[in-house]
Amino acid sequence: MKASIVVPTYNQVNLLKGCLKSFENQSVDRGDFEVIVVNDGSEDDTAVFLESYRTQFNLRVIDHPRNLGRAQARNSGAEQAEREVLIFLDGDSTVDSNFVCEHVKGCEGGKDSVCIGSVKLPAECDVLPFKSYLTTRGVQKLKSGEDVPFRHFVSGNISLPRELFEAVGGFDPGFSFYGGEDLDLGVRLYKAGANFVFLPGAISYHHLEDDFRGAIDKKYVFGNRALPLVIEKHPEIEKEL
């Protein structure tokens, strides 16, 4: 199986440089994967960088003329994907050399397999308590191969068969603000009978730029806009959250 890695990015050109560089040394053949960067209306030098970037792996770029949000950005990338496995990675992350290999092996477990990778902090990160919390909660507490509750489905480091993603309708672009789009997709995948599995060997490193105030602001948006929309769409899950 071969993989398409969809990387949405918005105004984080310096982090995107590190993200793409980390794909230069994957343990699989370069022909076994493609990277699709979705520039979601960035106003920094992202477009200039991508125009001049040269790499040994297959790289494609999709440009949104304005910011449409991560849900639509991921959908745009998935629509252009040509491989059997979809991997979603946030553009402010770098990956381990076995990242692609581990996700592809995980998806070989069956057409209903949904794989969630391990998100860690890079060694050079300023490890404040709230940053450490963000990468040690939920699925990160599970053991290898352990089933994952749908409420722990987060889309910064995941993979699934492209046919399964298309069958459930992809991400809901109505989540144009921060958060909720991954939980909503997780619920729909769960209802479709998907099997969620944790892959501790599919490692990404999240280069967090937010300070404490920024993190709190995002959680406020999630709690006041994203979560109510998820519950409105799936009222039966409210007690499980």
PDB file of C-alpha atoms in Angstrom, residues 11 18 97:
ATOM      1  CA  ASN A  11       0.822  31.325   8.376  1.00  0.00           C
ATOM      2  CA  GLY A  18      10.831  21.637   9.208  1.00  0.00           C
ATOM      3  CA  SER A  97      11.844   8.289   9.994  1.00  0.00           C
TER       4      SER A  97
END
